[in-house]
Amino acid sequence: KQEVTQIPAALSVPEGENLVLNCSFTDSAIYNLQWFRQDPGKGLTSLLLIQSSQREQTSGRLNASLDKSSGRSTLYIAASQPGDSATYLCAVSRNDYKLSFGAGTTVTVRA
Amino acid sequence: GAVVSQHPSRVICKSGTSVKIECRSLDFQATTMFWYRQFPKQSLMLMATSNEGSKATYEQGVEKDKFLINHASLTLSTLTVTSAHPEDSSFYICSATGGRVYEQYFGPGTRLTVT
């Protein structure tokens, strides 16, 4: 059974600092990995999707890397802003596209 | 594009009653829909997968007679929590996939509180 772990569980940084969020998974036989953002009491917004054959994806201030062999992914958020405060979820999918989620990292960016 | 809605956003019901939650894909045809449950400060747990016109596939440990899923059309799936109990109180989120099945689009979620 795939297990997804996110460290740290919570993170508080001053505005402008770079954020580094970690995700690890136990079964390297994944189809893809996604990073999502969830605001309190809301649904999920997809941030980045990395196919298993890719090493990284970038979108604006966000960059996600994937090391499938070691079962790790890292989400970098450059120059954090208070609007980046949210919970960030990592999820991996198998060939049948079912997603296995981590518990998330709750980020607070202090103005 | 790729918008998924859920209704209601919040519902409070009494123990023993049934509650229906709707999930709709607004601008695409969803061949597959997924239902998740999220307890506070925990990850989303997949409950079931439904394909239009066929029976849902439930994950291990999820009672199919308690959580009834219907996917009658390519734009609508419903989850009915039957004989709800306080331990069923949770945040229920649906997602839907269209042509590119590896991309799931998530609804805004439904907060269920059973008193």
Short mmCIF file of N, CA and C in Angstrom, two decimals, chain B:
data_model
loop_
_atom_site.label_atom_id
_atom_site.label_comp_id
_atom_site.label_asym_id
_atom_site.label_seq_id
_atom_site.Cartn_x
_atom_site.Cartn_y
_atom_site.Cartn_z
N GLY B 1 -12.22 26.77 -17.57
CA GLY B 1 -12.79 25.46 -17.83
C GLY B 1 -12.53 24.49 -16.71
N ALA B 2 -13.07 23.25 -16.82
CA ALA B 2 -12.88 22.17 -15.88
C ALA B 2 -13.33 22.56 -14.47
N VAL B 3 -14.59 22.94 -14.36
CA VAL B 3 -15.14 23.32 -13.06
C VAL B 3 -16.03 22.21 -12.54
N VAL B 4 -15.83 21.91 -11.26
CA VAL B 4 -16.64 20.90 -10.57
C VAL B 4 -17.33 21.58 -9.39
N SER B 5 -18.62 21.37 -9.28
CA SER B 5 -19.36 21.97 -8.17
C SER B 5 -19.88 20.88 -7.26
N GLN B 6 -20.15 21.24 -6.02
CA GLN B 6 -20.76 20.34 -5.06
C GLN B 6 -21.90 21.06 -4.36
N HIS B 7 -22.93 20.29 -4.05
CA HIS B 7 -24.06 20.86 -3.35
C HIS B 7 -24.62 19.83 -2.37
N PRO B 8 -24.88 20.21 -1.12
CA PRO B 8 -24.66 21.54 -0.55
C PRO B 8 -23.21 21.72 -0.12
N SER B 9 -22.85 22.94 0.25
CA SER B 9 -21.50 23.18 0.75
C SER B 9 -21.40 22.80 2.23
N ARG B 10 -22.53 22.95 2.92
CA ARG B 10 -22.57 22.56 4.33
C ARG B 10 -23.93 21.93 4.61
N VAL B 11 -23.94 20.91 5.45
CA VAL B 11 -25.20 20.31 5.85
C VAL B 11 -25.08 19.78 7.27
N ILE B 12 -26.13 20.04 8.02
CA ILE B 12 -26.23 19.51 9.39
C ILE B 12 -27.45 18.61 9.42
N CYS B 13 -27.28 17.40 9.91
CA CYS B 13 -28.42 16.50 9.97
C CYS B 13 -28.41 15.76 11.30
N LYS B 14 -29.55 15.18 11.61
CA LYS B 14 -29.68 14.44 12.87
C LYS B 14 -29.25 13.00 12.66
N SER B 15 -28.75 12.41 13.71
CA SER B 15 -28.32 11.03 13.68
C SER B 15 -29.47 10.13 13.23
N GLY B 16 -29.18 9.23 12.30
CA GLY B 16 -30.20 8.30 11.82
C GLY B 16 -30.83 8.70 10.50
N THR B 17 -30.62 9.94 10.10
CA THR B 17 -31.20 10.40 8.83
C THR B 17 -30.19 10.19 7.70
N SER B 18 -30.67 10.37 6.46
CA SER B 18 -29.81 10.21 5.29
C SER B 18 -29.55 11.56 4.65
N VAL B 19 -28.40 11.70 4.06
CA VAL B 19 -28.01 12.96 3.42
C VAL B 19 -27.46 12.67 2.03
N LYS B 20 -27.87 13.47 1.06
CA LYS B 20 -27.37 13.31 -0.31
C LYS B 20 -26.49 14.49 -0.68
N ILE B 21 -25.35 14.19 -1.25
CA ILE B 21 -24.40 15.21 -1.72
C ILE B 21 -24.25 15.05 -3.22
N GLU B 22 -24.36 16.17 -3.94
CA GLU B 22 -24.23 16.13 -5.39
C GLU B 22 -22.88 16.66 -5.85
N CYS B 23 -22.37 16.05 -6.89
CA CYS B 23 -21.12 16.49 -7.50
C CYS B 23 -21.39 16.63 -9.00
N ARG B 24 -21.13 17.83 -9.52
CA ARG B 24 -21.41 18.08 -10.95
C ARG B 24 -20.18 18.62 -11.67
N SER B 25 -19.94 18.11 -12.85
CA SER B 25 -18.93 18.71 -13.73
C SER B 25 -19.69 19.69 -14.62
N LEU B 26 -19.29 20.96 -14.57
CA LEU B 26 -20.08 22.01 -15.19
C LEU B 26 -19.77 22.22 -16.67
N ASP B 27 -18.56 21.96 -17.08
CA ASP B 27 -18.19 22.30 -18.46
C ASP B 27 -17.44 21.19 -19.17
N PHE B 28 -17.56 19.97 -18.65
CA PHE B 28 -16.95 18.84 -19.34
C PHE B 28 -17.68 17.58 -18.92
N GLN B 29 -17.52 16.55 -19.72
CA GLN B 29 -18.14 15.27 -19.41
C GLN B 29 -17.18 14.44 -18.59
N ALA B 30 -17.64 14.04 -17.42
CA ALA B 30 -16.79 13.31 -16.48
C ALA B 30 -17.05 11.82 -16.60
N THR B 31 -16.12 11.13 -17.22
CA THR B 31 -16.28 9.68 -17.35
C THR B 31 -16.08 8.97 -16.02
N THR B 32 -15.24 9.56 -15.19
CA THR B 32 -14.96 8.96 -13.88
C THR B 32 -15.02 10.04 -12.81
N MET B 33 -15.65 9.69 -11.71
CA MET B 33 -15.69 10.60 -10.56
C MET B 33 -15.19 9.85 -9.33
N PHE B 34 -14.54 10.58 -8.46
CA PHE B 34 -14.00 10.00 -7.24
C PHE B 34 -14.61 10.71 -6.04
N TRP B 35 -14.82 9.98 -4.97
CA TRP B 35 -15.29 10.56 -3.70
C TRP B 35 -14.25 10.34 -2.62
N TYR B 36 -13.92 11.45 -1.93
CA TYR B 36 -12.93 11.42 -0.86
C TYR B 36 -13.57 11.91 0.44
N ARG B 37 -12.94 11.51 1.54
CA ARG B 37 -13.35 12.00 2.84
C ARG B 37 -12.09 12.53 3.53
N GLN B 38 -12.25 13.64 4.22
CA GLN B 38 -11.12 14.26 4.91
C GLN B 38 -11.51 14.62 6.32
N PHE B 39 -10.83 14.01 7.30
CA PHE B 39 -11.02 14.37 8.69
C PHE B 39 -10.04 15.48 9.04
N PRO B 40 -10.35 16.27 10.09
CA PRO B 40 -9.49 17.41 10.42
C PRO B 40 -8.03 17.04 10.55
N LYS B 41 -7.19 17.82 9.90
CA LYS B 41 -5.74 17.67 9.93
C LYS B 41 -5.27 16.30 9.43
N GLN B 42 -6.09 15.66 8.62
CA GLN B 42 -5.69 14.40 8.03
C GLN B 42 -5.74 14.51 6.51
N SER B 43 -5.17 13.52 5.85
CA SER B 43 -5.15 13.55 4.39
C SER B 43 -6.49 13.12 3.83
N LEU B 44 -6.68 13.40 2.56
CA LEU B 44 -7.87 12.93 1.88
C LEU B 44 -7.77 11.41 1.71
N MET B 45 -8.85 10.74 2.01
CA MET B 45 -8.88 9.30 1.83
C MET B 45 -9.91 8.97 0.76
N LEU B 46 -9.48 8.23 -0.25
CA LEU B 46 -10.38 7.84 -1.32
C LEU B 46 -11.41 6.86 -0.78
N MET B 47 -12.69 7.16 -1.05
CA MET B 47 -13.76 6.27 -0.61
C MET B 47 -14.18 5.33 -1.73
N ALA B 48 -14.37 5.91 -2.92
CA ALA B 48 -14.89 5.11 -4.02
C ALA B 48 -14.64 5.79 -5.35
N THR B 49 -14.66 4.98 -6.38
CA THR B 49 -14.52 5.44 -7.76
C THR B 49 -15.78 5.07 -8.51
N SER B 50 -16.33 6.02 -9.26
CA SER B 50 -17.54 5.70 -10.02
C SER B 50 -17.38 6.07 -11.48
N ASN B 51 -17.81 5.18 -12.32
CA ASN B 51 -17.84 5.41 -13.76
C ASN B 51 -19.29 5.51 -14.19
N GLU B 52 -19.54 6.41 -15.11
CA GLU B 52 -20.91 6.66 -15.55
C GLU B 52 -21.58 5.39 -16.02
N GLY B 53 -22.75 5.12 -15.44
CA GLY B 53 -23.56 3.98 -15.87
C GLY B 53 -23.18 2.65 -15.26
N SER B 54 -22.19 2.63 -14.40
CA SER B 54 -21.83 1.36 -13.77
C SER B 54 -21.74 1.52 -12.26
N LYS B 55 -21.63 0.39 -11.58
CA LYS B 55 -21.57 0.43 -10.12
C LYS B 55 -20.24 0.99 -9.65
N ALA B 56 -20.28 1.66 -8.52
CA ALA B 56 -19.07 2.24 -7.96
C ALA B 56 -18.17 1.16 -7.39
N THR B 57 -16.88 1.45 -7.40
CA THR B 57 -15.89 0.56 -6.78
C THR B 57 -15.44 1.20 -5.48
N TYR B 58 -15.64 0.50 -4.38
CA TYR B 58 -15.35 1.04 -3.06
C TYR B 58 -13.97 0.60 -2.59
N GLU B 59 -13.32 1.48 -1.85
CA GLU B 59 -12.04 1.16 -1.24
C GLU B 59 -12.27 0.26 -0.02
N GLN B 60 -11.23 -0.45 0.31
CA GLN B 60 -11.32 -1.36 1.45
C GLN B 60 -11.69 -0.59 2.70
N GLY B 61 -12.64 -1.13 3.44
CA GLY B 61 -13.06 -0.51 4.69
C GLY B 61 -14.21 0.47 4.54
N VAL B 62 -14.62 0.77 3.34
CA VAL B 62 -15.74 1.69 3.12
C VAL B 62 -17.00 0.87 2.89
N GLU B 63 -18.03 1.13 3.69
CA GLU B 63 -19.26 0.35 3.61
C GLU B 63 -20.11 0.82 2.44
N LYS B 64 -20.27 -0.02 1.45
CA LYS B 64 -21.01 0.38 0.26
C LYS B 64 -22.50 0.55 0.54
N ASP B 65 -23.03 -0.14 1.56
CA ASP B 65 -24.45 0.02 1.87
C ASP B 65 -24.71 1.30 2.67
N LYS B 66 -23.67 1.84 3.23
CA LYS B 66 -23.82 3.07 3.99
C LYS B 66 -23.58 4.30 3.12
N PHE B 67 -22.63 4.19 2.24
CA PHE B 67 -22.29 5.29 1.34
C PHE B 67 -22.69 4.89 -0.09
N LEU B 68 -23.90 5.30 -0.45
CA LEU B 68 -24.44 4.93 -1.75
C LEU B 68 -24.01 5.94 -2.80
N ILE B 69 -23.43 5.44 -3.87
CA ILE B 69 -22.95 6.32 -4.93
C ILE B 69 -23.67 5.98 -6.22
N ASN B 70 -24.15 7.06 -6.86
CA ASN B 70 -24.83 6.93 -8.14
C ASN B 70 -24.19 7.87 -9.14
N HIS B 71 -23.87 7.35 -10.32
CA HIS B 71 -23.25 8.17 -11.37
C HIS B 71 -24.09 8.00 -12.62
N ALA B 72 -25.26 8.62 -12.60
CA ALA B 72 -26.28 8.36 -13.61
C ALA B 72 -26.02 9.05 -14.93
N SER B 73 -25.22 10.12 -14.91
CA SER B 73 -24.95 10.84 -16.15
C SER B 73 -23.48 11.25 -16.18
N LEU B 74 -23.06 11.76 -17.30
CA LEU B 74 -21.65 12.16 -17.45
C LEU B 74 -21.33 13.47 -16.75
N THR B 75 -22.32 14.08 -16.12
CA THR B 75 -22.05 15.32 -15.41
C THR B 75 -22.49 15.31 -13.95
N LEU B 76 -23.02 14.20 -13.48
CA LEU B 76 -23.54 14.18 -12.13
C LEU B 76 -23.26 12.86 -11.42
N SER B 77 -22.71 12.97 -10.22
CA SER B 77 -22.58 11.83 -9.32
C SER B 77 -23.13 12.24 -7.97
N THR B 78 -23.78 11.32 -7.29
CA THR B 78 -24.31 11.63 -5.96
C THR B 78 -23.78 10.63 -4.95
N LEU B 79 -23.54 11.14 -3.75
CA LEU B 79 -23.14 10.32 -2.60
C LEU B 79 -24.23 10.47 -1.55
N THR B 80 -24.84 9.38 -1.16
CA THR B 80 -25.84 9.40 -0.10
C THR B 80 -25.29 8.69 1.12
N VAL B 81 -25.22 9.43 2.21
CA VAL B 81 -24.81 8.85 3.49
C VAL B 81 -26.08 8.39 4.19
N THR B 82 -26.25 7.10 4.32
CA THR B 82 -27.48 6.57 4.90
C THR B 82 -27.31 6.35 6.40
N SER B 83 -28.40 6.58 7.13
CA SER B 83 -28.39 6.41 8.58
C SER B 83 -27.12 7.02 9.18
N ALA B 84 -26.99 8.29 8.97
CA ALA B 84 -25.76 8.97 9.39
C ALA B 84 -25.59 8.96 10.91
N HIS B 85 -24.35 8.88 11.34
CA HIS B 85 -23.99 8.94 12.76
C HIS B 85 -22.94 10.02 12.95
N PRO B 86 -22.77 10.48 14.18
CA PRO B 86 -21.78 11.55 14.44
C PRO B 86 -20.39 11.23 13.89
N GLU B 87 -19.99 9.97 13.88
CA GLU B 87 -18.65 9.64 13.36
C GLU B 87 -18.53 9.80 11.84
N ASP B 88 -19.69 10.00 11.17
CA ASP B 88 -19.66 10.27 9.73
C ASP B 88 -19.40 11.75 9.44
N SER B 89 -19.41 12.56 10.49
CA SER B 89 -19.14 13.99 10.31
C SER B 89 -17.74 14.15 9.72
N SER B 90 -17.66 14.85 8.61
CA SER B 90 -16.39 14.96 7.90
C SER B 90 -16.55 15.94 6.75
N PHE B 91 -15.47 16.13 6.03
CA PHE B 91 -15.46 16.96 4.82
C PHE B 91 -15.40 16.00 3.64
N TYR B 92 -16.42 16.04 2.79
CA TYR B 92 -16.50 15.14 1.66
C TYR B 92 -16.19 15.92 0.38
N ILE B 93 -15.23 15.42 -0.38
CA ILE B 93 -14.80 16.10 -1.61
C ILE B 93 -14.91 15.14 -2.78
N CYS B 94 -15.42 15.64 -3.89
CA CYS B 94 -15.46 14.82 -5.09
C CYS B 94 -14.47 15.36 -6.10
N SER B 95 -14.08 14.53 -7.02
CA SER B 95 -13.26 14.98 -8.15
C SER B 95 -13.76 14.28 -9.40
N ALA B 96 -13.40 14.84 -10.54
CA ALA B 96 -13.87 14.29 -11.80
C ALA B 96 -12.76 14.35 -12.83
N THR B 97 -12.77 13.35 -13.71
CA THR B 97 -11.82 13.36 -14.82
C THR B 97 -12.59 13.29 -16.13
N GLY B 98 -12.00 13.92 -17.15
CA GLY B 98 -12.62 13.91 -18.47
C GLY B 98 -11.75 13.14 -19.44
N GLY B 99 -11.32 13.78 -20.51
CA GLY B 99 -10.55 13.08 -21.53
C GLY B 99 -9.18 12.66 -21.04
N ARG B 100 -8.51 13.55 -20.27
CA ARG B 100 -7.18 13.20 -19.76
C ARG B 100 -7.34 12.67 -18.34
N VAL B 101 -7.43 11.38 -18.22
CA VAL B 101 -7.86 10.79 -16.96
C VAL B 101 -6.87 11.00 -15.83
N TYR B 102 -5.61 11.39 -16.15
CA TYR B 102 -4.67 11.60 -15.05
C TYR B 102 -4.87 12.97 -14.40
N GLU B 103 -5.72 13.80 -14.95
CA GLU B 103 -6.00 15.09 -14.34
C GLU B 103 -7.36 15.03 -13.67
N GLN B 104 -7.36 15.21 -12.36
CA GLN B 104 -8.61 15.24 -11.62
C GLN B 104 -8.91 16.68 -11.23
N TYR B 105 -10.16 17.05 -11.39
CA TYR B 105 -10.62 18.38 -11.02
C TYR B 105 -11.51 18.23 -9.80
N PHE B 106 -11.18 19.00 -8.78
CA PHE B 106 -11.83 18.81 -7.49
C PHE B 106 -12.96 19.80 -7.26
N GLY B 107 -14.00 19.32 -6.60
CA GLY B 107 -15.06 20.19 -6.14
C GLY B 107 -14.65 20.93 -4.89
N PRO B 108 -15.46 21.88 -4.45
CA PRO B 108 -15.13 22.69 -3.27
C PRO B 108 -15.38 21.99 -1.95
N GLY B 109 -15.99 20.83 -1.97
CA GLY B 109 -16.21 20.07 -0.75
C GLY B 109 -17.54 20.35 -0.08
N THR B 110 -17.97 19.39 0.74
CA THR B 110 -19.20 19.50 1.53
C THR B 110 -18.88 19.14 2.96
N ARG B 111 -19.19 20.07 3.86
CA ARG B 111 -18.97 19.82 5.29
C ARG B 111 -20.23 19.20 5.87
N LEU B 112 -20.12 17.95 6.30
CA LEU B 112 -21.26 17.25 6.91
C LEU B 112 -21.07 17.18 8.42
N THR B 113 -22.08 17.64 9.13
CA THR B 113 -22.09 17.54 10.59
C THR B 113 -23.33 16.75 11.00
N VAL B 114 -23.12 15.68 11.72
CA VAL B 114 -24.22 14.85 12.19
C VAL B 114 -24.35 15.03 13.70
N THR B 115 -25.54 15.47 14.13
CA THR B 115 -25.73 15.78 15.56
C THR B 115 -26.46 14.66 16.30
#
